Short mmCIF file of C-alpha atoms in Angstrom, two decimals:
data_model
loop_
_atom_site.label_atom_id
_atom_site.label_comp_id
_atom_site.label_asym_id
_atom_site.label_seq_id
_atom_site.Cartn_x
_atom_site.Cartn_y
_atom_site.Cartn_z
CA UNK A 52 -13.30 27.78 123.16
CA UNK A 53 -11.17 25.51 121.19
CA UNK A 54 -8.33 23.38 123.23
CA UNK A 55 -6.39 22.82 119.83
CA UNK A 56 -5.24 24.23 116.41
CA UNK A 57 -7.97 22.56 113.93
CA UNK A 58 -6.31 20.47 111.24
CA UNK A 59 -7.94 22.27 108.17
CA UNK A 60 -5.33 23.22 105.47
CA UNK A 61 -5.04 20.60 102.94
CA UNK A 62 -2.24 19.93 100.35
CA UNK A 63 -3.04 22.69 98.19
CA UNK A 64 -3.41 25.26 101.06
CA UNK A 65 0.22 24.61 102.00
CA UNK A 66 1.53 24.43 98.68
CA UNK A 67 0.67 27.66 98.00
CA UNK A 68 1.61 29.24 101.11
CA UNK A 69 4.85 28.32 100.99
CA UNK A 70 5.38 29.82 97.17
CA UNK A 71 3.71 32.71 98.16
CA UNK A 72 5.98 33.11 100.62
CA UNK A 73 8.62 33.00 98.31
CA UNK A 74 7.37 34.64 95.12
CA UNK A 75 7.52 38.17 96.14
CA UNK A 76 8.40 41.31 95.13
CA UNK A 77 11.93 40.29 95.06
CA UNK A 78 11.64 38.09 92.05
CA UNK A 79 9.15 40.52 90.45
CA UNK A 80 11.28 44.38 91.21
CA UNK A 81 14.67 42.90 92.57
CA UNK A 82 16.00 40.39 89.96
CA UNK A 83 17.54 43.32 88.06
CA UNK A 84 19.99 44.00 90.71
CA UNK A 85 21.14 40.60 91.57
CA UNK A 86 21.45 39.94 87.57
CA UNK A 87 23.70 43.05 87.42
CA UNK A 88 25.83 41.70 90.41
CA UNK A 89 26.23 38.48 89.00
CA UNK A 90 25.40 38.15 85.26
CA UNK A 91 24.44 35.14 83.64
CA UNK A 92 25.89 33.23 86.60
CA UNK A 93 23.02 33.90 88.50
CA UNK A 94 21.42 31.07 87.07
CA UNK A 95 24.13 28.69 88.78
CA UNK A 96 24.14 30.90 92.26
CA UNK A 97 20.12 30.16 92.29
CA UNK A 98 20.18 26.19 91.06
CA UNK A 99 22.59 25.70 94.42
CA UNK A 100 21.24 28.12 97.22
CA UNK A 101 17.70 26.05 96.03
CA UNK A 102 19.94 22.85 96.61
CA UNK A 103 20.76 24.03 100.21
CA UNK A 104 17.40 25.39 100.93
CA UNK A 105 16.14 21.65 99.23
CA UNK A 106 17.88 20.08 102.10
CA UNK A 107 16.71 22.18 105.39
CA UNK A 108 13.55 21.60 104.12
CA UNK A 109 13.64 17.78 103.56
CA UNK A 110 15.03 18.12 107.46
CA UNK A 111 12.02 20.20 108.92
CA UNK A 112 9.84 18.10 106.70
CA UNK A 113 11.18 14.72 108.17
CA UNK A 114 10.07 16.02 111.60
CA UNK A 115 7.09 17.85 111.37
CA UNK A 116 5.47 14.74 109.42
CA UNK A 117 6.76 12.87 112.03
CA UNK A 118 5.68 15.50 115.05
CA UNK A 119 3.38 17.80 113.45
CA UNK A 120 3.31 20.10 115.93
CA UNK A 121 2.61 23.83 116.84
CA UNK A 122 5.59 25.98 116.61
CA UNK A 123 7.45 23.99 114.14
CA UNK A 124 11.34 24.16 114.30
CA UNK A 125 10.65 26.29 118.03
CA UNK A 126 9.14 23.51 119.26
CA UNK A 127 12.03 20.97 118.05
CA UNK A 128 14.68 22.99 119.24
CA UNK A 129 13.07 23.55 122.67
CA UNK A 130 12.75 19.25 122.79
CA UNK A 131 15.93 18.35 121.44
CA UNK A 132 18.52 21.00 122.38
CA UNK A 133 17.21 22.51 125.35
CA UNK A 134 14.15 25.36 126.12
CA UNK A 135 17.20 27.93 125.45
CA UNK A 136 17.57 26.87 122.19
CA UNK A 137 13.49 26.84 122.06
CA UNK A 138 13.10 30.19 123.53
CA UNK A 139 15.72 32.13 121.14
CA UNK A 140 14.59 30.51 117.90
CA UNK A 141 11.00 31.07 118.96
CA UNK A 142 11.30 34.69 119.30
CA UNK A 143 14.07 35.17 117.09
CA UNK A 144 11.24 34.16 114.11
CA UNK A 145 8.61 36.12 115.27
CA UNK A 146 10.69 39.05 115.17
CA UNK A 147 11.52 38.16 111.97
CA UNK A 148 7.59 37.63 110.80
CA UNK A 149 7.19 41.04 112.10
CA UNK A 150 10.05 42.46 110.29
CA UNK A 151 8.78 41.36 107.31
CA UNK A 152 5.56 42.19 107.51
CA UNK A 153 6.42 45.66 108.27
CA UNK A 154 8.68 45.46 104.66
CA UNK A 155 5.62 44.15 103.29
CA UNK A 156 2.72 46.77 104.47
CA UNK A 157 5.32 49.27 103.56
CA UNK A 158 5.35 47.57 99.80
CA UNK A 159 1.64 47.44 99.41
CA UNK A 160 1.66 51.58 100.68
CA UNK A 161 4.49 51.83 97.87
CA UNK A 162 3.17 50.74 95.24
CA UNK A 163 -0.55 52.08 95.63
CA UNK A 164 1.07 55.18 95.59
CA UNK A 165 1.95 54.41 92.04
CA UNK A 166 -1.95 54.85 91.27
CA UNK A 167 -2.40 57.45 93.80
CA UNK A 168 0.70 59.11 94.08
CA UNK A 169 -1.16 61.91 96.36
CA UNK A 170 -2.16 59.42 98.86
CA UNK A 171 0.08 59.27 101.87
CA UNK A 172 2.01 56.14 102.02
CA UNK A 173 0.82 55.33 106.13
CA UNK A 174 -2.90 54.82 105.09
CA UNK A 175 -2.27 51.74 102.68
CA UNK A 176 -0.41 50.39 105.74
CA UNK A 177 -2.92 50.37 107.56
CA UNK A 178 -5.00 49.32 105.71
CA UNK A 179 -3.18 46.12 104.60
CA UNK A 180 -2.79 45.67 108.48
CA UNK A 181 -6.40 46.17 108.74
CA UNK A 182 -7.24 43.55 106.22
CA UNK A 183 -4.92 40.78 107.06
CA UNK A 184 -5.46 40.96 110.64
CA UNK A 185 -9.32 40.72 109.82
CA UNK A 186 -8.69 37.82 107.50
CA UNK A 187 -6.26 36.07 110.17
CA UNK A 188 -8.92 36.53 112.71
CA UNK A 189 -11.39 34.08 110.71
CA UNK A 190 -10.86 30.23 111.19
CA UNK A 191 -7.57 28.51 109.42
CA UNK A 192 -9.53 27.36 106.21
CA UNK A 193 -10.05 30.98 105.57
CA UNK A 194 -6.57 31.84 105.50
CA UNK A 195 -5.41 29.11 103.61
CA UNK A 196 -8.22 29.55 100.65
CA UNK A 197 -7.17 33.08 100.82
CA UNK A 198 -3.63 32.69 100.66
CA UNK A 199 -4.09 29.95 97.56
CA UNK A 200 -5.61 32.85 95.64
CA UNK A 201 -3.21 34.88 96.51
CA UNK A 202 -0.35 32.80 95.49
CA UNK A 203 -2.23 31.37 92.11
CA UNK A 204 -1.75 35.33 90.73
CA UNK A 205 1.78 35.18 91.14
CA UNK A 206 2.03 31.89 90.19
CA UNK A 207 -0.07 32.54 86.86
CA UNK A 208 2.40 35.70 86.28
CA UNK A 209 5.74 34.23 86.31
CA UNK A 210 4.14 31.29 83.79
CA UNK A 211 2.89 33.59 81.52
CA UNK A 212 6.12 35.13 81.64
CA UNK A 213 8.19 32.66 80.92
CA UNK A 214 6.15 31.58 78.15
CA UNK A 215 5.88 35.21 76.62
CA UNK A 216 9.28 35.20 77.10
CA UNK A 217 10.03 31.71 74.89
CA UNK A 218 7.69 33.08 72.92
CA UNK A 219 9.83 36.14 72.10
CA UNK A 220 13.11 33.59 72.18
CA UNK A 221 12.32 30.84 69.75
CA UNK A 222 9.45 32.52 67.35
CA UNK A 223 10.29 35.86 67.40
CA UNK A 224 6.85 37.37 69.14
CA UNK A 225 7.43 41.48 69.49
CA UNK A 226 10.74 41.23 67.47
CA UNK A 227 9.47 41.45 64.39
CA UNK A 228 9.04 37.51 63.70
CA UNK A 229 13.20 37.71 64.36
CA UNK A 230 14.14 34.42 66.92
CA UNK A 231 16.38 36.59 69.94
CA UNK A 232 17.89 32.96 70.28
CA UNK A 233 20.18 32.57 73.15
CA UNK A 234 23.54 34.14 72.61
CA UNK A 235 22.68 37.09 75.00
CA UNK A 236 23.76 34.65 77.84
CA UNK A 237 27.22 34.27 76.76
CA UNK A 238 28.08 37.32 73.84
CA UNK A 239 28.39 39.48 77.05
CA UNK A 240 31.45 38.77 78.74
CA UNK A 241 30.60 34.92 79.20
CA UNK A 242 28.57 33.66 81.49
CA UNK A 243 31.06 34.56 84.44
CA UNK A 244 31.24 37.93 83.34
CA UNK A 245 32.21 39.69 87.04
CA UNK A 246 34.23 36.04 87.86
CA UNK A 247 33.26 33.83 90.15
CA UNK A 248 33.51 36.38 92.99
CA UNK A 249 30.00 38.01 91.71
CA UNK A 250 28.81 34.59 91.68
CA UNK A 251 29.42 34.05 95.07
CA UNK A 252 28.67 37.75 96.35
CA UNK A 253 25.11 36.88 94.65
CA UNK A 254 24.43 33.87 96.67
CA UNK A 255 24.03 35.95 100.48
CA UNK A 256 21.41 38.45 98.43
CA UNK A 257 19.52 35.33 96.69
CA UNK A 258 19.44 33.00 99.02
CA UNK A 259 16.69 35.11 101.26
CA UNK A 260 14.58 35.73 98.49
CA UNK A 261 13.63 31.24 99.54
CA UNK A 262 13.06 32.87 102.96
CA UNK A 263 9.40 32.09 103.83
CA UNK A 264 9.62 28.57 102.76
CA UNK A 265 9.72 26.81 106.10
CA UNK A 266 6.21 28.28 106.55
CA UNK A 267 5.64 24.62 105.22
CA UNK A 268 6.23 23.50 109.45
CA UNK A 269 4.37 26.41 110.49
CA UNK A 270 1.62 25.01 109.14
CA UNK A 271 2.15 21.43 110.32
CA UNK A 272 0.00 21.39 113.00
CA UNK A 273 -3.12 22.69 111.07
CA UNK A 274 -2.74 20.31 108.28
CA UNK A 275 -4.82 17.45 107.32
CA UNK A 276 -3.32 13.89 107.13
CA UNK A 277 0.57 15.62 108.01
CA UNK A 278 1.97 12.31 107.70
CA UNK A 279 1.32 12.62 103.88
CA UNK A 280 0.89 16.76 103.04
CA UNK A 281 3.79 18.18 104.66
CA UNK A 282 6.04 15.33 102.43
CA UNK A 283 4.05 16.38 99.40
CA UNK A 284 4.48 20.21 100.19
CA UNK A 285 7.95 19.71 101.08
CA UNK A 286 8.81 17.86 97.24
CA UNK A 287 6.80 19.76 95.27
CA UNK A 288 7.69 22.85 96.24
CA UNK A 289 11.08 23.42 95.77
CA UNK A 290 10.75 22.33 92.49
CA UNK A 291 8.39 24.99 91.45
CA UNK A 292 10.19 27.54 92.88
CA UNK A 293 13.38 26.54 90.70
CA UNK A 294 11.43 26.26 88.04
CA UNK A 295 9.79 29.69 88.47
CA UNK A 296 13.38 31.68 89.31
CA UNK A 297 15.74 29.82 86.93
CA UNK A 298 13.13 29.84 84.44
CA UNK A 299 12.34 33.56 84.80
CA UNK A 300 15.82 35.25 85.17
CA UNK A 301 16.74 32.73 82.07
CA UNK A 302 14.10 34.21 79.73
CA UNK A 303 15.00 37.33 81.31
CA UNK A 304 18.79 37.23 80.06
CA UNK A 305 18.29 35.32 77.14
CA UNK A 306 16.58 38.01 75.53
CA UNK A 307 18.32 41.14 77.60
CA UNK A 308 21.72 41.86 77.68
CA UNK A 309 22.55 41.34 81.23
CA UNK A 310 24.01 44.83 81.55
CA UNK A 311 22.25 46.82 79.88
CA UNK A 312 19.01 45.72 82.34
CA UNK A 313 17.86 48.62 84.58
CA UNK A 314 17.61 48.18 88.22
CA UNK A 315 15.38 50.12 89.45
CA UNK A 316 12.74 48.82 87.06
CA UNK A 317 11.54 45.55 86.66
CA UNK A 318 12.20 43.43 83.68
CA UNK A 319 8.42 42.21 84.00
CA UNK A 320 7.15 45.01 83.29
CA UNK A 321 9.34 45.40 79.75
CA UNK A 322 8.90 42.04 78.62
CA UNK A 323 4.97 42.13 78.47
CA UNK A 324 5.46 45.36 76.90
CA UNK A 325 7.57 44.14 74.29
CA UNK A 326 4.59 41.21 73.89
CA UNK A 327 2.18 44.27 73.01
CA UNK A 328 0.38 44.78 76.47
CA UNK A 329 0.91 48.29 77.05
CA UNK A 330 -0.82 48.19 80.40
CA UNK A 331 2.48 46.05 82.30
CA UNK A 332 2.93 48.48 84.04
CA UNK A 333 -0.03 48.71 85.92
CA UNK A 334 -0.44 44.61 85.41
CA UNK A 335 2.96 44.40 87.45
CA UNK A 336 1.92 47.00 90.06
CA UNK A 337 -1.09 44.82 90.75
CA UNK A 338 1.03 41.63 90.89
CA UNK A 339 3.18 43.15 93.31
CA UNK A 340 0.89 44.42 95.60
CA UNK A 341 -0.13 40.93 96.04
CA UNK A 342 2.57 39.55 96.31
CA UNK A 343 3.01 42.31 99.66
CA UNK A 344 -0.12 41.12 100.93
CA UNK A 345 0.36 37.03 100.52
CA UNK A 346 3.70 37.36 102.44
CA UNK A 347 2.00 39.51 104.98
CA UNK A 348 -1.09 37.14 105.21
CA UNK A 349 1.97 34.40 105.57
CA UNK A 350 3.79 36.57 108.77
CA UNK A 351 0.99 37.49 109.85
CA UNK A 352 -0.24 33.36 110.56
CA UNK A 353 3.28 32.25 111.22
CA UNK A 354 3.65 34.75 114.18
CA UNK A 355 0.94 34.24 115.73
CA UNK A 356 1.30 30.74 115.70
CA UNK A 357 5.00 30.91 117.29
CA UNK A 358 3.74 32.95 119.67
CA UNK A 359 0.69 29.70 120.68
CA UNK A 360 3.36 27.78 120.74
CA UNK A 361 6.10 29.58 122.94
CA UNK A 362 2.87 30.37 125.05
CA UNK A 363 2.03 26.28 125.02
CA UNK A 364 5.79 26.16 127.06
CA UNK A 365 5.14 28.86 129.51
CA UNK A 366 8.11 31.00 127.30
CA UNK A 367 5.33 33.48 126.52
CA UNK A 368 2.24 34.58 128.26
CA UNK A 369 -0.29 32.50 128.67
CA UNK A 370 -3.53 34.32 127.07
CA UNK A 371 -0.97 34.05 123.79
CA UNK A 372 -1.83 30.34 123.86
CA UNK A 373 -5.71 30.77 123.85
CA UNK A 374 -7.76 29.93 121.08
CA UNK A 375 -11.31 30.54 119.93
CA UNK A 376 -13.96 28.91 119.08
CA UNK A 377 -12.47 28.03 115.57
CA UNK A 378 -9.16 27.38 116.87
CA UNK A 379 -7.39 30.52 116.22
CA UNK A 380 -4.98 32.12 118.68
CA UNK A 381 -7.04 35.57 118.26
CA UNK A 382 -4.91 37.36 121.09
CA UNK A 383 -1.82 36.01 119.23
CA UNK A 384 -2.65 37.87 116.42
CA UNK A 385 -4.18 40.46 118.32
CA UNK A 386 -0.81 41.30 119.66
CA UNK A 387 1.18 40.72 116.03
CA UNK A 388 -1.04 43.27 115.00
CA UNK A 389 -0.02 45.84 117.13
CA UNK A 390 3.43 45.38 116.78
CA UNK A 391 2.57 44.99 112.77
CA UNK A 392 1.05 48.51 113.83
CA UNK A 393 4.53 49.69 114.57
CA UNK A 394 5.35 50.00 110.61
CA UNK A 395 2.50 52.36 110.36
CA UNK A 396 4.03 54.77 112.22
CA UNK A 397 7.59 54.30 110.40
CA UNK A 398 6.10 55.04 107.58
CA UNK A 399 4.18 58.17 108.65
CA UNK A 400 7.35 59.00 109.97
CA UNK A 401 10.58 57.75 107.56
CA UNK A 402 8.30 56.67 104.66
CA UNK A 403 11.03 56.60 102.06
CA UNK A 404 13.56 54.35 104.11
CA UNK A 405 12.16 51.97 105.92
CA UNK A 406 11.24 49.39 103.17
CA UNK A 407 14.86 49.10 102.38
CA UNK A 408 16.06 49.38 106.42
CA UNK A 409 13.87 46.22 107.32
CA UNK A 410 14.92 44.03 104.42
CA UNK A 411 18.41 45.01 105.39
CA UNK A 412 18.35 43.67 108.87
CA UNK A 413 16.54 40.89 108.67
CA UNK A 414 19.31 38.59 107.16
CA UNK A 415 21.08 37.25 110.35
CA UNK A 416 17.30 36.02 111.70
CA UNK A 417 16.40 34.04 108.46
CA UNK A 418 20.09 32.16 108.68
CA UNK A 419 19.33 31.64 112.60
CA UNK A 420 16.01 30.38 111.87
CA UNK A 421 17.69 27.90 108.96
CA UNK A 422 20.51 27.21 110.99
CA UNK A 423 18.64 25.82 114.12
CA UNK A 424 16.19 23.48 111.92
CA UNK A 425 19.77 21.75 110.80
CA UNK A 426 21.13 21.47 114.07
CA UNK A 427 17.79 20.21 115.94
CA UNK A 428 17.08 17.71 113.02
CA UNK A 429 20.62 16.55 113.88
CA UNK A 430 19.77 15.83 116.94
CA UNK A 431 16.67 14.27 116.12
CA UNK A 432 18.03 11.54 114.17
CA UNK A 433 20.57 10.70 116.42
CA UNK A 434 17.37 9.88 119.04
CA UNK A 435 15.34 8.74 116.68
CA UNK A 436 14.82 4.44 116.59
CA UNK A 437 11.76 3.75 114.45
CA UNK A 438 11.85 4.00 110.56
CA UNK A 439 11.25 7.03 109.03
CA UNK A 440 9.19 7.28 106.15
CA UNK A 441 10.28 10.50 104.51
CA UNK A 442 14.25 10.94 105.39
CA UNK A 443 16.59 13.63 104.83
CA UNK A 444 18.83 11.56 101.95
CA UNK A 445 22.41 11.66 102.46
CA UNK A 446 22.53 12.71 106.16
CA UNK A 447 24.57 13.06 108.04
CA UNK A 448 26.47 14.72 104.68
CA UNK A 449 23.89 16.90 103.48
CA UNK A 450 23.37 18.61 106.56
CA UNK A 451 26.90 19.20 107.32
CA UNK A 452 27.51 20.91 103.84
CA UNK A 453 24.56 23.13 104.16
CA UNK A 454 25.78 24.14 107.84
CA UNK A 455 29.14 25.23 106.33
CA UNK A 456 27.12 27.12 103.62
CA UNK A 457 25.15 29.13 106.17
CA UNK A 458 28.17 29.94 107.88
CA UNK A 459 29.56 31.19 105.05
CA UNK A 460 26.49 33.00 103.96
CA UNK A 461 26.82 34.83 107.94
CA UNK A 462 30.64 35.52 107.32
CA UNK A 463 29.45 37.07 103.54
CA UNK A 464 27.17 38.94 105.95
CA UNK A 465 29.98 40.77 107.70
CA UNK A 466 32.49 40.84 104.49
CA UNK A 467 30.06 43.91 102.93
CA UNK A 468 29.43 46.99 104.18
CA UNK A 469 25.39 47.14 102.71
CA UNK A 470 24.50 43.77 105.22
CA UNK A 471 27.04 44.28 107.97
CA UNK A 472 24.64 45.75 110.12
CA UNK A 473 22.42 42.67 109.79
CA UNK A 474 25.37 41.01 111.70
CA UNK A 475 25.78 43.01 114.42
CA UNK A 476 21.59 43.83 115.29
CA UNK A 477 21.14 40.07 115.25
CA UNK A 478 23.86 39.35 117.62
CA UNK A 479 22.46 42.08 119.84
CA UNK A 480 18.89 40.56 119.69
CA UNK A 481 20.28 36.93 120.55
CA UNK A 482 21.95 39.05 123.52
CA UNK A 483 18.99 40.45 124.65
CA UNK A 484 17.33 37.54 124.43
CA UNK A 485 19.68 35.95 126.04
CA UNK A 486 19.29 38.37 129.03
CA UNK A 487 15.38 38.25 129.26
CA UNK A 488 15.67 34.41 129.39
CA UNK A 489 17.74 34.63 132.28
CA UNK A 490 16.03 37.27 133.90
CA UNK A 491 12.66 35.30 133.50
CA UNK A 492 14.46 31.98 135.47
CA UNK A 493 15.12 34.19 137.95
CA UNK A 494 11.83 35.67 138.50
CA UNK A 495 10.22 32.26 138.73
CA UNK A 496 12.76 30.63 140.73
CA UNK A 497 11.97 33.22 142.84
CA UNK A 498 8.30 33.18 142.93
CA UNK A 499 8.58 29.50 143.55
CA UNK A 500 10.90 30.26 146.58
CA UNK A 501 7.93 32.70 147.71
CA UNK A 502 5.26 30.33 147.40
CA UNK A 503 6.78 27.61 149.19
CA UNK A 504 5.67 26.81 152.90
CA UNK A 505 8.49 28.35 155.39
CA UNK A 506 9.87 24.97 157.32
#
């Protein structure tokens, strides 16, 4: 047996999980929708939420090169506000990993059925479970070669894209050698066409579709040479995932009409058409699925490894905090698999609502999750003496302006009636985690009390 996580995923492993994380089937199928909510202005809505996500990630990257360590921004919360604070964001995330991964095998039985539409949806499910679970059973190198692959499809999508897309802007490719120029961004009610209010309803919707990212500290404590990956990870990264969503809903609307885009279908899948491929279609459904089974292979590690690490501090049970031979937490994953198992059964049982029902919920977590890296890096600094050499810029500013804007995201939250319930299920999880926390101090105080020698 192994008495520590192996230090095995180098700069490119964690590169790459962290955009395929992010560069899921929400960019691919979902960009329609948030393009008709906002218009043009998406483009703006996008360039700041990546501004605020730029800086919780410079935060979480300042300490986990500094203190690469297993459960990330658990782990820092637990030292520097308390093990409350540890506990809740602990298990708040790895009920989040398992929400999404339920969203995600419920994707990949989607869109297979696309190819076998007389297929029931609960077998790809399980399958994908199946898989990844096999996959996250193998040592850490494994996953992280995996999960570069993985990611490089996506990656090599969205660039093709884009440059099919200039292509079709600037020399006229599948328009009849006719340049589409620009003017679509602007001929079309301007580029605030809904006002700034769909600018600012966009930002609560496009903001999660970063979520994923801070898989960067997950993976802190398997990394090789921290000190200098998780800085490189941490820069690099948010750049390309600008660069890939700006770039790709501005092709997108440059040579669509913002509303006249469909969405329930993806503009992917029209603009390679329009190139000549006639199999996008099929190309997208194949990029898609994945893009269901990268973030899955992501939750799938990241719980798991919360779950070693809440383990590590006696906030879980111990056998979670085991690892194997090849340092991997098997009964970790083990037990994210049977809870992973749990969205096999939803979809034997609601197939055509959960996908949609998970997503929904799952809001209040990823701002919790954001929201406690801010607050424990705060804290942080404030103890910290020695120099750092990769520093939040602009603290304690920066940090204070993206605390307001996750406030206001959580307050968004509550204003509409489609996320509302995202509000009041994560207040009733931080309740009842609240409660089992107690209720577990109790039961050791008082197994203490019984194992202590009468006077």
């Amino acid at each position: 047996m192994s008495e520590s996580l192996q230090r095995r995923l180098t700069p490119r492993h964690i590169t790459f999980m962290a955009l395929g994380m992010c560069i899921g089937a929400g960019l691919f199928l979902g960009s329609a929708s948030t393009i008709r909510l906002a218009g043009p202005s998406v483009l703006f809505a996008y360039m700041f939420g990546g501004a605020m996500i730029f800086i919780i990630m410079r935060a979480l990257g300042e300490m986990a090169a500094h203190e690469p360590i297993a459960g990330s921004f658990s782990a820092y919360a637990h030292k520097y506000l308390g093990p409350f604070a540890g506990y809740l964001t602990g298990w708040n995330y790895w009920i989040l990993m398992m929400g999404v991964g339920i969203a995600e095998s419920t994707a990949v039985g989607i869109y297979m059925k696309a190819w076998f539409p007389e297929s029931p949806q609960w077998i790809w499910a399980f399958g994908s479970v199946a898989m990844i679970g096999g996959l996250n059973l193998m040592a850490v190198k494994v996953y992280g070669e995996l999960e570069f692959w993985f990611a490089l499809i996506k990656v090599l999508t969205v660039v093709l894209m884009i440059a099919g897309g200039a292509a079709i802007i600037w020399l006229g490719w599948g328009n009849g050698g006719h340049p589409v120029g620009l003017s679509n961004l602007w001929t079309h009610g301007g580029w605030f066409p809904n006002g700034i209010t769909g600018t600012v309803l966009a930002l609560p919707v496009l903001v999660f579709s970063f979520g994923g990212i801070e898989t960067i500290g997950m993976a802190a404590a398997e990394a090789t040479h921290p000190e200098r990956t998780i800085p490189r990870a941490v820069n690099s990264v948010i750049w390309r995932i600008l660069i890939f969503y700006v770039g790709a809903l501005f092709v997108i609307m440059a040579i669509y009409p913002w509303n006249e885009l469909d969405a329930n279908s993806s503009p992917f899948v029209s603009t390679f058409a329009r190139l000549g491929i006639p199999q996008a279609a099929g190309l997208i459904n194949f990029v898609v699925i994945t893009a269901a089974l990268s973030s899955f292979n992501s939750t799938t590690f990241s719980g798991s490894r919360m779950l070693h690490s809440l383990a590590s501090k006696g906030q879980a049970p111990a056998a979670m905090g085991r690892l194997s031979a090849h340092g991997v937490p098997v009964r970790g994953v083990l037990v994210t698999l049977v809870f992973l198992l749990l969205g096999v059964l939803m979809n034997y049982l609601i197939p055509g609502r959960i996908f949609g029902m998970m997503m929904s919920i799952l809001a209040f977590n990823t701002v919790w999750t954001w929201g406690m890296v801010l607050i424990a890096h705060w804290c942080f600094r404030r103890q910290q003496t020695e120099a750092l050499a990769f520093r939040l810029r602009c603290w304690p500013l920066s940090s204070v302006v993206c605390l307001a804007f996750l406030a206001f995201v959580l307050v968004m939250l509550g204003y509409s009636a489609d996320t509302r319930v995202a509000l009041y299920l994560g207040v009733a999880w931080i309740g009842l985690l609240t409660v089992a926390y107690q209720l577990s101090g109790v039961r050791q105080r008082m197994a203490l009390a019984n194992a202590s020698p009468l006077p």
